[in-house]
Amino acid sequence: MQQLSGLDSSFLYLESSTTPMHIGALAIYDQASAPGGRVTFKGILEFFESRMHLAPLFRQRLANVPLGLDKPFWVDDPLFDLEYHIRHIALPHPGDWRQLCIQAARLHARPLDLNKPLWEITVVEGLDNVPNVPKGAFALVSKFHHAAIDGVAGTEIAAAIHDLSDDPANPPETQPWDPERQPTGLELLGRSALATVHVPGRISRLASNAAPSIRKIFSGVRGKELSAPTRAPRTRFNNNVGPHRVFDGRTFLLDDIRTIRRASEGATVNDVVVAVCGGALRKYLLDKDELPETSLVAMAPRSVRTRDQSGAAGNRVTAMSLPIRTDIEDPLERVAAVRDESRAAKQFNDAAGRDLAPELAELIPAPAGQMIGRLYSSTKLAERIPPMFNTVITNVPGPNIPIFSMGSRMVRNYGLGPCVHGLGLFQPVLSYNGELTISAVACREMMPDPAFYAQCLKDAFDEMLAAAKAVSKTPVDLQKAKAAKAAGAS
């Protein structure tokens, strides 16, 4: 039995009927490599049953402290039913990409049952007309509550249900499961009471750790060694969200992204991705005649998970404030500007300290956290206060080799994430096997045309790649190429 951290609990406090707080993925598989060339739903259930012991959260549920006096605990669910958590549907003919996007959005919009283990996976068959996907492929639409995992922990959970070949030499052995005894309400209250003994020590530690960081930030900003976070303009994505979601995404070659990166000295792959999202939002808002003069700002989650925390559930993240330079039209100038903004944001984030946000979250009493979450939603506070961010862009690296589940090769992987009041556009970025996907999950009222936004992503990327290739063929380079050709001919 383990108690949720303050940061984990915050995702429960933000949960409402219109803001389900789960993350996940839309992963597409080619079952041609599976035994017999076909995967059955019974076989899928048997496969997952054999992997449940690899991640405890699969069979753990929340146990709430009486009267909500403290943060919940994770406990084993003695009534765990695998068939509840794994569902099976099929797309109607013709089974195209648009239908898959609509179905994924509908599944993602439905909240998880907080009385059961906080995950669901839906098998979607009938993908017969999706471009660049083999006919007969199937998808897994997964949902894991953000209270249980962050993006990095999510990849570790994904590793539990994937192999490096279609026929692993040493598949994990199924282990018997004996759920722990369920704690009583009095036991939970007792554990919470013991935890409160450490609160004064936490406050003292926080004060001693935060003071140097605060001094460093103020002196750095005054001396212009650090840049204070940029104020975000208000956009259509900064209102209260509705209950419905949309989804779409595009796939890009990592080699092409590296070509763009090389055209801007010192830029990273993540800088290029952020600049692409900035270019896409610029095009999208220009089309609506709503582009602010100042740059939009992204919340960029940054993992602070240490090596000894690898494999642990829960959240180990902090958030950077990152301008995405929607105010710059030229694609390569935008990459260079994002590169500089990213460096400044990391410096500011490092000055604040890796553990400041998690430690602050620990000091918020559970009743206060629940009340703040309810008031934030019911009073539409997001529409009354200046926004801190306009969108979320989160980049989670994945394996650069093919992986398999149930003997089926993963073809593509798209991220899914939560929309909250004041942040109605979530853009997850996943890399896999030489490709990178950028997805958009949004409130349907804020983005009624997700296919158009996906096209904006592609257009922004194509412009950037063309500009990068043009830079690589400067007159000097062409002169060198001619000289080398002439030398070879002689």
mmCIF file of C-alpha atoms in Angstrom, residues 15-370:
data_model
loop_
_atom_site.group_PDB
_atom_site.id
_atom_site.type_symbol
_atom_site.label_atom_id
_atom_site.label_comp_id
_atom_site.label_asym_id
_atom_site.label_seq_id
_atom_site.Cartn_x
_atom_site.Cartn_y
_atom_site.Cartn_z
ATOM 1 C CA GLU A 15 -10.738 15.573 -12.666
ATOM 2 C CA SER A 16 -14.305 16.462 -13.609
ATOM 3 C CA SER A 17 -16.965 15.296 -16.062
ATOM 4 C CA THR A 18 -15.472 17.582 -18.724
ATOM 5 C CA THR A 19 -11.793 17.209 -17.797
ATOM 6 C CA PRO A 20 -10.828 13.519 -17.545
ATOM 7 C CA MET A 21 -7.182 13.426 -16.518
ATOM 8 C CA HIS A 22 -5.738 10.443 -18.329
ATOM 9 C CA ILE A 23 -2.919 10.079 -20.847
ATOM 10 C CA GLY A 24 -2.471 7.329 -23.394
ATOM 11 C CA ALA A 25 -1.707 6.402 -26.960
ATOM 12 C CA LEU A 26 -3.152 5.258 -30.250
ATOM 13 C CA ALA A 27 -0.821 2.476 -31.371
ATOM 14 C CA ILE A 28 -1.340 0.691 -34.702
ATOM 15 C CA TYR A 29 -0.170 -2.894 -35.294
ATOM 16 C CA ASP A 30 0.333 -5.157 -38.316
ATOM 17 C CA GLN A 31 -0.889 -8.600 -37.326
ATOM 18 C CA ALA A 32 0.753 -10.264 -40.341
ATOM 19 C CA SER A 33 3.747 -11.099 -38.128
ATOM 20 C CA ALA A 34 1.579 -12.738 -35.446
ATOM 21 C CA PRO A 35 1.326 -16.542 -35.248
ATOM 22 C CA GLY A 36 -0.994 -17.602 -38.063
ATOM 23 C CA GLY A 37 -1.117 -14.016 -39.312
ATOM 24 C CA ARG A 38 -4.049 -13.171 -37.057
ATOM 25 C CA VAL A 39 -4.643 -12.034 -33.475
ATOM 26 C CA THR A 40 -7.876 -13.012 -31.726
ATOM 27 C CA PHE A 41 -9.490 -11.122 -28.876
ATOM 28 C CA LYS A 42 -9.147 -14.230 -26.713
ATOM 29 C CA GLY A 43 -5.444 -14.270 -27.532
ATOM 30 C CA ILE A 44 -5.168 -10.597 -26.582
ATOM 31 C CA LEU A 45 -6.753 -11.283 -23.193
ATOM 32 C CA GLU A 46 -4.412 -14.211 -22.577
ATOM 33 C CA PHE A 47 -1.418 -12.083 -23.554
ATOM 34 C CA PHE A 48 -2.327 -9.259 -21.165
ATOM 35 C CA GLU A 49 -3.107 -11.723 -18.398
ATOM 36 C CA SER A 50 0.447 -13.021 -18.717
ATOM 37 C CA ARG A 51 1.873 -9.485 -18.344
ATOM 38 C CA MET A 52 -0.184 -8.111 -15.444
ATOM 39 C CA HIS A 53 2.507 -8.878 -12.870
ATOM 40 C CA LEU A 54 5.063 -6.708 -14.687
ATOM 41 C CA ALA A 55 3.412 -3.474 -13.504
ATOM 42 C CA PRO A 56 1.570 -3.337 -10.142
ATOM 43 C CA LEU A 57 -0.700 -0.468 -11.211
ATOM 44 C CA PHE A 58 -2.544 -2.791 -13.611
ATOM 45 C CA ARG A 59 -4.364 -4.328 -10.612
ATOM 46 C CA GLN A 60 -4.331 -1.454 -8.134
ATOM 47 C CA ARG A 61 -7.176 0.933 -7.361
ATOM 48 C CA LEU A 62 -7.561 4.026 -5.210
ATOM 49 C CA ALA A 63 -8.491 3.754 -1.537
ATOM 50 C CA ASN A 64 -9.779 7.094 -0.298
ATOM 51 C CA VAL A 65 -9.115 8.300 3.237
ATOM 52 C CA PRO A 66 -12.435 8.852 5.084
ATOM 53 C CA LEU A 67 -13.890 12.336 4.561
ATOM 54 C CA GLY A 68 -11.119 13.076 2.064
ATOM 55 C CA LEU A 69 -8.854 14.182 4.912
ATOM 56 C CA ASP A 70 -5.673 13.095 3.146
ATOM 57 C CA LYS A 71 -4.326 11.900 -0.184
ATOM 58 C CA PRO A 72 -5.568 8.462 -1.377
ATOM 59 C CA PHE A 73 -3.578 5.233 -1.284
ATOM 60 C CA TRP A 74 -2.929 2.612 -3.950
ATOM 61 C CA VAL A 75 -4.251 -0.807 -2.907
ATOM 62 C CA ASP A 76 -4.778 -4.119 -4.692
ATOM 63 C CA ASP A 77 -8.220 -4.605 -6.221
ATOM 64 C CA PRO A 78 -9.482 -8.059 -5.175
ATOM 65 C CA LEU A 79 -12.313 -7.753 -7.722
ATOM 66 C CA PHE A 80 -9.985 -7.048 -10.643
ATOM 67 C CA ASP A 81 -11.620 -8.074 -13.926
ATOM 68 C CA LEU A 82 -9.347 -7.987 -16.981
ATOM 69 C CA GLU A 83 -12.263 -8.072 -19.430
ATOM 70 C CA TYR A 84 -13.577 -4.816 -17.962
ATOM 71 C CA HIS A 85 -10.308 -3.053 -18.750
ATOM 72 C CA ILE A 86 -9.772 -4.458 -22.259
ATOM 73 C CA ARG A 87 -12.582 -3.748 -24.725
ATOM 74 C CA HIS A 88 -13.094 -4.733 -28.362
ATOM 75 C CA ILE A 89 -14.715 -2.741 -31.185
ATOM 76 C CA ALA A 90 -14.415 -2.418 -34.963
ATOM 77 C CA LEU A 91 -14.608 0.474 -37.395
ATOM 78 C CA PRO A 92 -17.389 0.306 -39.989
ATOM 79 C CA HIS A 93 -16.461 0.152 -43.679
ATOM 80 C CA PRO A 94 -14.272 1.627 -45.136
ATOM 81 C CA GLY A 95 -12.188 1.861 -41.908
ATOM 82 C CA ASP A 96 -10.219 4.992 -42.805
ATOM 83 C CA TRP A 97 -8.017 7.407 -40.860
ATOM 84 C CA ARG A 98 -10.780 9.938 -40.225
ATOM 85 C CA GLN A 99 -13.000 7.262 -38.670
ATOM 86 C CA LEU A 100 -10.128 6.086 -36.483
ATOM 87 C CA CYS A 101 -9.440 9.646 -35.302
ATOM 88 C CA ILE A 102 -13.111 10.185 -34.413
ATOM 89 C CA GLN A 103 -13.296 6.892 -32.527
ATOM 90 C CA ALA A 104 -10.048 7.573 -30.638
ATOM 91 C CA ALA A 105 -11.346 11.024 -29.630
ATOM 92 C CA ARG A 106 -14.630 9.571 -28.367
ATOM 93 C CA LEU A 107 -12.860 6.914 -26.327
ATOM 94 C CA HIS A 108 -10.421 9.450 -24.924
ATOM 95 C CA ALA A 109 -13.231 11.829 -23.870
ATOM 96 C CA ARG A 110 -14.799 9.276 -21.509
ATOM 97 C CA PRO A 111 -13.560 9.449 -17.906
ATOM 98 C CA LEU A 112 -12.141 6.371 -16.223
ATOM 99 C CA ASP A 113 -14.039 4.757 -13.355
ATOM 100 C CA LEU A 114 -12.187 6.018 -10.260
ATOM 101 C CA ASN A 115 -13.418 3.010 -8.261
ATOM 102 C CA LYS A 116 -11.440 0.568 -10.419
ATOM 103 C CA PRO A 117 -7.799 0.303 -11.532
ATOM 104 C CA LEU A 118 -7.236 3.474 -13.517
ATOM 105 C CA TRP A 119 -6.622 2.189 -17.022
ATOM 106 C CA GLU A 120 -8.437 0.908 -20.102
ATOM 107 C CA ILE A 121 -7.309 -0.428 -23.471
ATOM 108 C CA THR A 122 -9.681 -0.682 -26.427
ATOM 109 C CA VAL A 123 -8.836 -2.960 -29.359
ATOM 110 C CA VAL A 124 -10.018 -1.346 -32.606
ATOM 111 C CA GLU A 125 -10.270 -3.614 -35.645
ATOM 112 C CA GLY A 126 -11.198 -2.841 -39.248
ATOM 113 C CA LEU A 127 -8.363 -0.481 -40.196
ATOM 114 C CA ASP A 128 -8.656 -1.383 -43.867
ATOM 115 C CA ASN A 129 -8.239 2.000 -45.527
ATOM 116 C CA VAL A 130 -5.637 3.904 -43.473
ATOM 117 C CA PRO A 131 -2.768 5.316 -45.596
ATOM 118 C CA ASN A 132 0.614 3.606 -45.103
ATOM 119 C CA VAL A 133 -0.953 1.007 -42.800
ATOM 120 C CA PRO A 134 -1.342 -2.633 -43.913
ATOM 121 C CA LYS A 135 -4.910 -3.726 -44.559
ATOM 122 C CA GLY A 136 -6.302 -5.688 -41.623
ATOM 123 C CA ALA A 137 -4.218 -3.838 -39.059
ATOM 124 C CA PHE A 138 -5.657 -3.128 -35.601
ATOM 125 C CA ALA A 139 -5.128 -0.401 -33.046
ATOM 126 C CA LEU A 140 -4.851 -0.241 -29.266
ATOM 127 C CA VAL A 141 -6.294 2.942 -27.759
ATOM 128 C CA SER A 142 -4.900 3.106 -24.221
ATOM 129 C CA LYS A 143 -5.879 5.275 -21.258
ATOM 130 C CA PHE A 144 -3.918 5.513 -17.995
ATOM 131 C CA HIS A 145 -4.798 8.070 -15.364
ATOM 132 C CA HIS A 146 -2.231 10.835 -14.949
ATOM 133 C CA ALA A 147 -2.377 10.261 -11.179
ATOM 134 C CA ALA A 148 -0.697 6.918 -11.834
ATOM 135 C CA ILE A 149 1.916 7.728 -14.478
ATOM 136 C CA ASP A 150 3.678 10.512 -16.352
ATOM 137 C CA GLY A 151 4.963 10.264 -19.907
ATOM 138 C CA VAL A 152 8.236 8.554 -19.003
ATOM 139 C CA ALA A 153 6.529 6.078 -16.668
ATOM 140 C CA GLY A 154 4.060 5.461 -19.493
ATOM 141 C CA THR A 155 6.839 4.240 -21.767
ATOM 142 C CA GLU A 156 7.948 1.860 -19.010
ATOM 143 C CA ILE A 157 4.389 0.531 -18.730
ATOM 144 C CA ALA A 158 4.319 0.137 -22.512
ATOM 145 C CA ALA A 159 7.514 -1.903 -22.271
ATOM 146 C CA ALA A 160 5.632 -4.440 -20.140
ATOM 147 C CA ILE A 161 3.314 -5.304 -23.049
ATOM 148 C CA HIS A 162 5.888 -5.226 -25.855
ATOM 149 C CA ASP A 163 8.747 -7.434 -27.020
ATOM 150 C CA LEU A 164 11.735 -6.913 -29.294
ATOM 151 C CA SER A 165 10.641 -9.662 -31.691
ATOM 152 C CA ASP A 166 7.433 -11.332 -32.870
ATOM 153 C CA ASP A 167 8.520 -14.502 -31.058
ATOM 154 C CA PRO A 168 10.460 -13.558 -27.904
ATOM 155 C CA ALA A 169 12.969 -16.164 -26.812
ATOM 156 C CA ASN A 170 12.231 -15.681 -23.101
ATOM 157 C CA PRO A 171 8.685 -14.414 -22.616
ATOM 158 C CA PRO A 172 7.857 -13.438 -19.021
ATOM 159 C CA GLU A 173 6.379 -16.257 -16.990
ATOM 160 C CA THR A 174 2.863 -15.824 -15.657
ATOM 161 C CA GLN A 175 2.886 -15.441 -11.896
ATOM 162 C CA PRO A 176 0.038 -16.179 -9.479
ATOM 163 C CA TRP A 177 -1.540 -13.105 -7.930
ATOM 164 C CA ASP A 178 -2.571 -12.918 -4.307
ATOM 165 C CA PRO A 179 -4.087 -9.488 -3.560
ATOM 166 C CA GLU A 180 -3.191 -7.824 -0.303
ATOM 167 C CA ARG A 181 -5.769 -7.453 2.455
ATOM 168 C CA GLN A 182 -7.947 -4.369 2.024
ATOM 169 C CA PRO A 183 -7.216 -1.639 4.591
ATOM 170 C CA THR A 184 -10.003 -0.308 6.780
ATOM 171 C CA GLY A 185 -10.932 3.338 7.011
ATOM 172 C CA LEU A 186 -9.360 3.548 10.458
ATOM 173 C CA GLU A 187 -6.090 2.126 9.126
ATOM 174 C CA LEU A 188 -6.013 4.728 6.356
ATOM 175 C CA LEU A 189 -6.687 7.487 8.889
ATOM 176 C CA GLY A 190 -3.913 6.130 11.088
ATOM 177 C CA ARG A 191 -1.393 6.144 8.228
ATOM 178 C CA SER A 192 -2.416 9.680 7.332
ATOM 179 C CA ALA A 193 -1.990 10.804 10.934
ATOM 180 C CA LEU A 194 1.520 9.378 10.989
ATOM 181 C CA ALA A 195 2.318 11.223 7.751
ATOM 182 C CA THR A 196 1.292 14.551 9.256
ATOM 183 C CA VAL A 197 4.085 14.181 11.814
ATOM 184 C CA HIS A 198 6.576 14.796 8.992
ATOM 185 C CA VAL A 199 4.850 17.946 7.680
ATOM 186 C CA PRO A 200 6.868 20.428 9.820
ATOM 187 C CA GLY A 201 10.074 18.785 8.600
ATOM 188 C CA ARG A 202 8.897 19.068 5.001
ATOM 189 C CA ILE A 203 8.114 22.753 5.443
ATOM 190 C CA SER A 204 11.531 23.355 6.979
ATOM 191 C CA ARG A 205 13.242 21.455 4.145
ATOM 192 C CA LEU A 206 11.238 23.318 1.526
ATOM 193 C CA ALA A 207 12.109 26.670 3.042
ATOM 194 C CA SER A 208 15.827 25.872 3.229
ATOM 195 C CA ASN A 209 15.862 24.456 -0.316
ATOM 196 C CA ALA A 210 13.687 27.166 -1.851
ATOM 197 C CA ALA A 211 15.469 30.183 -0.388
ATOM 198 C CA PRO A 212 18.680 29.782 -2.448
ATOM 199 C CA SER A 213 16.639 29.100 -5.588
ATOM 200 C CA ILE A 214 14.500 32.210 -5.084
ATOM 201 C CA ARG A 215 17.598 34.348 -4.490
ATOM 202 C CA LYS A 216 19.232 32.883 -7.577
ATOM 203 C CA ILE A 217 16.155 33.589 -9.718
ATOM 204 C CA PHE A 218 15.783 37.200 -8.553
ATOM 205 C CA SER A 219 19.474 37.998 -8.908
ATOM 206 C CA GLY A 220 19.586 36.240 -12.289
ATOM 207 C CA VAL A 221 16.600 38.176 -13.632
ATOM 208 C CA ARG A 222 17.970 41.491 -12.298
ATOM 209 C CA GLY A 223 21.362 40.794 -13.819
ATOM 210 C CA LYS A 224 19.731 39.613 -17.061
ATOM 211 C CA GLU A 225 21.430 36.236 -16.709
ATOM 212 C CA LEU A 226 17.983 34.666 -16.526
ATOM 213 C CA SER A 227 14.867 35.508 -18.527
ATOM 214 C CA ALA A 228 11.559 35.626 -16.674
ATOM 215 C CA PRO A 229 8.776 33.514 -18.222
ATOM 216 C CA THR A 230 6.999 35.245 -21.110
ATOM 217 C CA ARG A 231 3.381 36.230 -20.547
ATOM 218 C CA ALA A 232 1.030 34.229 -22.770
ATOM 219 C CA PRO A 233 -1.610 36.007 -24.897
ATOM 220 C CA ARG A 234 -5.225 34.889 -24.640
ATOM 221 C CA THR A 235 -6.418 32.587 -27.437
ATOM 222 C CA ARG A 236 -9.414 30.372 -28.208
ATOM 223 C CA PHE A 237 -7.652 27.568 -26.296
ATOM 224 C CA ASN A 238 -7.699 29.420 -22.964
ATOM 225 C CA ASN A 239 -11.346 29.034 -21.936
ATOM 226 C CA ASN A 240 -13.221 26.335 -20.045
ATOM 227 C CA VAL A 241 -13.279 23.120 -22.055
ATOM 228 C CA GLY A 242 -16.375 21.115 -22.955
ATOM 229 C CA PRO A 243 -16.840 17.333 -22.609
ATOM 230 C CA HIS A 244 -16.008 16.394 -26.214
ATOM 231 C CA ARG A 245 -12.596 15.890 -27.824
ATOM 232 C CA VAL A 246 -11.052 15.800 -31.276
ATOM 233 C CA PHE A 247 -7.858 14.055 -32.366
ATOM 234 C CA ASP A 248 -5.542 13.998 -35.369
ATOM 235 C CA GLY A 249 -1.842 13.654 -36.021
ATOM 236 C CA ARG A 250 0.899 13.478 -38.599
ATOM 237 C CA THR A 251 4.046 11.399 -39.022
ATOM 238 C CA PHE A 252 7.499 12.748 -39.905
ATOM 239 C CA LEU A 253 10.854 11.101 -40.624
ATOM 240 C CA LEU A 254 13.482 11.645 -37.938
ATOM 241 C CA ASP A 255 16.122 11.994 -40.663
ATOM 242 C CA ASP A 256 14.205 14.965 -42.085
ATOM 243 C CA ILE A 257 13.972 16.512 -38.621
ATOM 244 C CA ARG A 258 17.737 16.104 -38.224
ATOM 245 C CA THR A 259 18.225 17.834 -41.583
ATOM 246 C CA ILE A 260 16.316 20.812 -40.200
ATOM 247 C CA ARG A 261 18.242 20.653 -36.927
ATOM 248 C CA ARG A 262 21.591 20.832 -38.760
ATOM 249 C CA ALA A 263 20.446 23.995 -40.546
ATOM 250 C CA SER A 264 20.292 25.804 -37.185
ATOM 251 C CA GLU A 265 23.499 25.444 -35.196
ATOM 252 C CA GLY A 266 22.940 24.209 -31.656
ATOM 253 C CA ALA A 267 19.270 23.320 -32.176
ATOM 254 C CA THR A 268 17.877 20.042 -30.889
ATOM 255 C CA VAL A 269 15.248 17.703 -32.297
ATOM 256 C CA ASN A 270 12.863 19.034 -29.652
ATOM 257 C CA ASP A 271 13.527 22.614 -30.778
ATOM 258 C CA VAL A 272 12.541 21.652 -34.323
ATOM 259 C CA VAL A 273 9.362 19.939 -33.113
ATOM 260 C CA VAL A 274 8.342 22.955 -31.019
ATOM 261 C CA ALA A 275 9.016 25.258 -33.986
ATOM 262 C CA VAL A 276 6.821 23.042 -36.198
ATOM 263 C CA CYS A 277 3.987 23.291 -33.660
ATOM 264 C CA GLY A 278 4.546 27.052 -33.523
ATOM 265 C CA GLY A 279 4.328 27.260 -37.310
ATOM 266 C CA ALA A 280 1.179 25.132 -37.366
ATOM 267 C CA LEU A 281 -0.554 27.271 -34.741
ATOM 268 C CA ARG A 282 0.490 30.389 -36.621
ATOM 269 C CA LYS A 283 -1.172 29.065 -39.802
ATOM 270 C CA TYR A 284 -4.251 27.859 -37.925
ATOM 271 C CA LEU A 285 -4.886 31.115 -36.081
ATOM 272 C CA LEU A 286 -4.108 33.221 -39.156
ATOM 273 C CA ASP A 287 -6.849 31.325 -40.958
ATOM 274 C CA LYS A 288 -9.236 32.262 -38.124
ATOM 275 C CA ASP A 289 -7.946 35.867 -38.135
ATOM 276 C CA GLU A 290 -6.990 35.327 -34.465
ATOM 277 C CA LEU A 291 -3.167 35.316 -34.437
ATOM 278 C CA PRO A 292 -1.836 37.411 -31.511
ATOM 279 C CA GLU A 293 1.047 39.782 -32.172
ATOM 280 C CA THR A 294 3.073 38.223 -29.355
ATOM 281 C CA SER A 295 4.219 34.609 -29.311
ATOM 282 C CA LEU A 296 2.066 31.823 -27.928
ATOM 283 C CA VAL A 297 3.591 30.024 -24.949
ATOM 284 C CA ALA A 298 3.685 26.266 -24.405
ATOM 285 C CA MET A 299 3.812 24.324 -21.188
ATOM 286 C CA ALA A 300 6.675 21.907 -21.816
ATOM 287 C CA PRO A 301 6.767 19.107 -19.220
ATOM 288 C CA ARG A 302 10.310 18.138 -18.286
ATOM 289 C CA SER A 303 11.150 14.856 -16.619
ATOM 290 C CA VAL A 304 13.103 15.050 -13.359
ATOM 291 C CA ARG A 305 13.071 11.288 -12.899
ATOM 292 C CA THR A 306 16.383 10.028 -11.571
ATOM 293 C CA ARG A 307 17.960 6.661 -12.351
ATOM 294 C CA ASP A 308 16.882 5.168 -9.038
ATOM 295 C CA GLN A 309 13.285 6.231 -9.825
ATOM 296 C CA SER A 310 13.271 4.392 -13.147
ATOM 297 C CA GLY A 311 10.355 1.978 -13.270
ATOM 298 C CA ALA A 312 8.486 3.751 -10.479
ATOM 299 C CA ALA A 313 4.895 4.764 -11.086
ATOM 300 C CA GLY A 314 3.623 8.262 -10.448
ATOM 301 C CA ASN A 315 4.791 11.640 -11.709
ATOM 302 C CA ARG A 316 8.324 13.005 -11.691
ATOM 303 C CA VAL A 317 7.951 16.107 -13.837
ATOM 304 C CA THR A 318 8.275 19.843 -13.740
ATOM 305 C CA ALA A 319 6.962 22.346 -16.290
ATOM 306 C CA MET A 320 8.846 24.846 -18.428
ATOM 307 C CA SER A 321 7.299 27.989 -19.896
ATOM 308 C CA LEU A 322 8.407 27.968 -23.535
ATOM 309 C CA PRO A 323 7.517 30.598 -26.174
ATOM 310 C CA ILE A 324 6.945 28.776 -29.486
ATOM 311 C CA ARG A 325 7.508 31.886 -31.631
ATOM 312 C CA THR A 326 4.253 32.003 -33.535
ATOM 313 C CA ASP A 327 5.178 35.633 -34.174
ATOM 314 C CA ILE A 328 7.949 34.612 -36.631
ATOM 315 C CA GLU A 329 6.988 33.720 -40.199
ATOM 316 C CA ASP A 330 10.350 32.477 -41.499
ATOM 317 C CA PRO A 331 10.636 28.757 -40.540
ATOM 318 C CA LEU A 332 14.387 28.640 -39.878
ATOM 319 C CA GLU A 333 14.345 31.915 -37.980
ATOM 320 C CA ARG A 334 11.606 30.357 -35.845
ATOM 321 C CA VAL A 335 13.796 27.285 -35.139
ATOM 322 C CA ALA A 336 16.696 29.506 -34.071
ATOM 323 C CA ALA A 337 14.422 31.599 -31.862
ATOM 324 C CA VAL A 338 12.906 28.504 -30.225
ATOM 325 C CA ARG A 339 16.429 27.166 -29.645
ATOM 326 C CA ASP A 340 17.317 30.336 -27.721
ATOM 327 C CA GLU A 341 14.002 30.330 -25.833
ATOM 328 C CA SER A 342 14.509 26.692 -24.853
ATOM 329 C CA ARG A 343 17.964 27.381 -23.465
ATOM 330 C CA ALA A 344 16.654 30.319 -21.448
ATOM 331 C CA ALA A 345 13.687 28.287 -20.160
ATOM 332 C CA LYS A 346 15.949 25.427 -19.052
ATOM 333 C CA GLN A 347 18.251 27.853 -17.226
ATOM 334 C CA PHE A 348 15.309 29.386 -15.394
ATOM 335 C CA ASN A 349 13.901 25.932 -14.624
ATOM 336 C CA ASP A 350 17.245 24.715 -13.286
ATOM 337 C CA ALA A 351 17.574 27.820 -11.113
ATOM 338 C CA ALA A 352 14.164 27.095 -9.583
ATOM 339 C CA GLY A 353 15.300 23.572 -8.671
ATOM 340 C CA ARG A 354 14.192 20.143 -9.852
ATOM 341 C CA ASP A 355 12.092 19.306 -6.801
ATOM 342 C CA LEU A 356 10.476 22.645 -5.963
ATOM 343 C CA ALA A 357 7.112 21.974 -7.652
ATOM 344 C CA PRO A 358 6.710 18.424 -6.263
ATOM 345 C CA GLU A 359 7.639 19.626 -2.763
ATOM 346 C CA LEU A 360 5.150 22.496 -2.921
ATOM 347 C CA ALA A 361 2.429 20.057 -4.015
ATOM 348 C CA GLU A 362 3.148 17.919 -0.949
ATOM 349 C CA LEU A 363 2.279 20.815 1.358
ATOM 350 C CA ILE A 364 -1.245 21.381 -0.033
ATOM 351 C CA PRO A 365 -3.734 19.624 2.281
ATOM 352 C CA ALA A 366 -6.003 17.178 0.454
ATOM 353 C CA PRO A 367 -9.275 18.995 1.370
ATOM 354 C CA ALA A 368 -7.804 22.289 0.119
ATOM 355 C CA GLY A 369 -6.650 20.667 -3.122
ATOM 356 C CA GLN A 370 -10.110 19.196 -3.745
#
